[in-house]
Coordinates of C-alpha atoms in Angstrom, one line a residue:
M1 CA 0.0 0.0 0.0
E2 CA 1.5 3.3 -1.1
V3 CA 1.0 6.5 1.0
I4 CA 1.3 9.8 -0.8
A5 CA 3.4 12.1 1.3
D6 CA 2.9 15.4 -0.5
N7 CA -0.3 17.2 -1.3
S8 CA 0.1 17.1 -5.0
A9 CA -2.9 14.8 -5.3
F10 CA -5.1 17.5 -3.9
A11 CA -3.8 20.4 -6.0
P12 CA -6.4 22.1 -8.2
S13 CA -6.4 21.0 -11.8
A14 CA -5.1 23.3 -14.6
H15 CA -8.8 24.0 -15.6
V16 CA -9.5 25.2 -12.1
R17 CA -6.4 27.3 -11.9
K18 CA -7.1 28.9 -15.4
N19 CA -10.7 29.8 -14.9
H20 CA -10.7 30.4 -11.1
P21 CA -7.6 32.3 -9.8
P22 CA -6.6 31.1 -6.3
G23 CA -7.6 34.5 -4.8
S24 CA -11.3 33.9 -5.8
I25 CA -11.5 30.4 -4.3
R26 CA -12.9 30.5 -0.7
G27 CA -12.2 27.5 1.5
D28 CA -10.5 24.3 0.6
P29 CA -11.1 23.1 -3.0
S30 CA -10.5 19.5 -2.0
A31 CA -13.2 19.6 0.6
G32 CA -15.9 19.2 -2.0
I33 CA -19.2 21.0 -2.6
I34 CA -21.7 21.7 0.1
T35 CA -25.2 21.8 -1.2
R36 CA -27.9 23.9 0.4
K37 CA -29.5 20.9 2.0
K38 CA -26.2 20.0 3.8
E39 CA -25.3 23.6 4.6
K40 CA -25.3 24.3 8.3
V41 CA -28.1 26.5 9.6
N42 CA -27.1 29.3 11.9
Y43 CA -30.0 29.1 14.4
S44 CA -28.7 31.9 16.6
K45 CA -28.8 34.3 13.6
M46 CA -32.3 33.1 12.7
I47 CA -33.6 33.6 16.2
A48 CA -32.1 37.1 16.3
D49 CA -33.7 38.0 13.0
L50 CA -37.1 36.8 14.3
C51 CA -36.7 38.9 17.4
Y52 CA -36.2 42.1 15.4
T53 CA -38.5 41.4 12.4
S54 CA -42.2 40.6 12.9
A55 CA -43.2 37.8 10.6
I56 CA -46.9 38.2 11.5
E57 CA -49.0 39.6 8.6
P58 CA -51.8 41.8 9.9
L59 CA -55.4 40.9 8.8
T60 CA -56.9 44.4 9.5
I61 CA -55.9 47.9 8.8
D62 CA -56.0 48.8 12.5
V63 CA -53.3 46.3 13.3
A64 CA -51.1 47.4 10.4
L65 CA -51.4 51.1 11.4
K66 CA -49.6 50.3 14.7
D67 CA -46.4 49.2 12.9
E68 CA -44.3 51.8 11.1
Y69 CA -43.0 49.2 8.6
W70 CA -46.5 48.5 7.4
I71 CA -47.3 52.2 7.2
N72 CA -44.2 52.7 5.0
A73 CA -45.3 49.8 2.8
M74 CA -48.8 51.3 2.4
Q75 CA -47.3 54.7 1.5
E76 CA -45.1 53.1 -1.1
E77 CA -48.2 51.4 -2.7
L78 CA -50.1 54.8 -2.7
L79 CA -47.1 56.5 -4.2
Q80 CA -47.0 53.9 -7.0
F81 CA -50.7 54.7 -7.7
R82 CA -49.9 58.4 -7.9
C83 CA -46.7 57.9 -10.1
N84 CA -48.5 55.7 -12.6
N85 CA -51.7 57.9 -12.7
F86 CA -53.6 54.8 -11.7
W87 CA -56.7 56.7 -10.6
T88 CA -58.4 60.1 -10.6
L89 CA -61.0 61.2 -8.1
V90 CA -64.4 62.1 -9.7
P91 CA -67.8 63.0 -8.2
K92 CA -70.1 60.0 -7.6
P93 CA -72.5 59.5 -10.5
E94 CA -76.2 59.3 -9.6
G95 CA -77.2 55.8 -8.8
A96 CA -73.7 54.3 -9.2
N97 CA -72.6 51.3 -7.2
I98 CA -69.3 52.3 -5.6
I99 CA -66.9 49.5 -4.9
G100 CA -64.7 49.4 -1.8
T101 CA -61.1 48.7 -1.4
K102 CA -59.1 46.4 0.9
W103 CA -55.5 46.3 2.0
I104 CA -53.7 43.0 1.6
F105 CA -50.5 42.6 3.7
K106 CA -47.7 40.1 2.8
N107 CA -44.2 39.4 4.0
K108 CA -41.6 38.8 1.3
T109 CA -39.0 36.2 2.4
D110 CA -35.7 34.9 1.1
E111 CA -34.5 31.3 0.8
A112 CA -34.0 31.0 4.5
R113 CA -37.6 32.2 5.1
C114 CA -36.4 35.4 6.7
V115 CA -38.6 38.5 6.1
T116 CA -36.8 40.8 3.7
K117 CA -39.7 43.2 2.8
K118 CA -43.2 44.0 3.8
K119 CA -45.6 44.5 0.9
A120 CA -49.0 46.2 1.1
C121 CA -51.4 46.0 -1.8
L122 CA -54.6 48.0 -2.2
V123 CA -57.1 45.9 -4.1
A124 CA -60.6 46.6 -5.3
Q125 CA -63.6 44.6 -4.0
G126 CA -65.0 44.1 -7.5
Y127 CA -67.4 41.4 -6.4
A128 CA -69.9 44.1 -5.6
Q129 CA -70.4 45.0 -9.3
V130 CA -72.7 43.4 -11.8
E131 CA -71.7 43.1 -15.5
G132 CA -74.0 45.2 -17.7
V133 CA -75.2 47.3 -14.8
D134 CA -72.1 48.7 -13.3
F135 CA -69.7 48.2 -16.2
D136 CA -69.7 47.0 -19.8
E137 CA -66.2 45.9 -20.4
T138 CA -63.2 45.0 -18.3
F139 CA -59.9 46.8 -19.2
A140 CA -56.6 46.5 -17.3
P141 CA -53.8 48.6 -18.8
V142 CA -50.5 46.8 -18.4
A143 CA -48.1 49.1 -20.2
R144 CA -47.4 52.8 -19.8
L145 CA -48.0 55.1 -22.8
E146 CA -44.3 55.8 -23.0
A147 CA -43.5 52.1 -23.5
I148 CA -46.1 51.8 -26.3
R149 CA -44.8 54.9 -28.0
L150 CA -41.2 53.6 -27.8
L151 CA -42.3 50.2 -29.3
L152 CA -44.1 52.0 -32.2
E153 CA -41.1 54.2 -32.9
I154 CA -38.7 51.2 -33.0
S155 CA -41.1 49.3 -35.3
C156 CA -41.1 52.3 -37.8
I157 CA -37.3 52.2 -38.1

């Protein structure tokens, strides 16, 4: 049985040295690859993150208004409405069925299921409308006018 005395058997191959300079390799290349499943979980960091970030999604607006992070998320949503000219306030037409709105609150998480962002969405309660009475067609714009204009200009070239 032959014992290898030097570490030449564990030296990176020419391919590894060419494409990955030694300065960019972290850890021991001979140790192998650690997959996400086998990666060690840092439970102390996870508990510390949970202590400082609430993972509870509020069900009502009253609960959300007590947390400054949810207030900021709601302000971002309303700012997007204003920036995209999403709605304009008009007087109520006679005999019109006005639909309500509802806030939906969701936590956005990363791969480790840590909360990275709080997202608030203002949605319409469209189930109160009747087709033919309250509306004739459904239309949802998905592109801004500038994007359509740019597409038409490119197609004319």
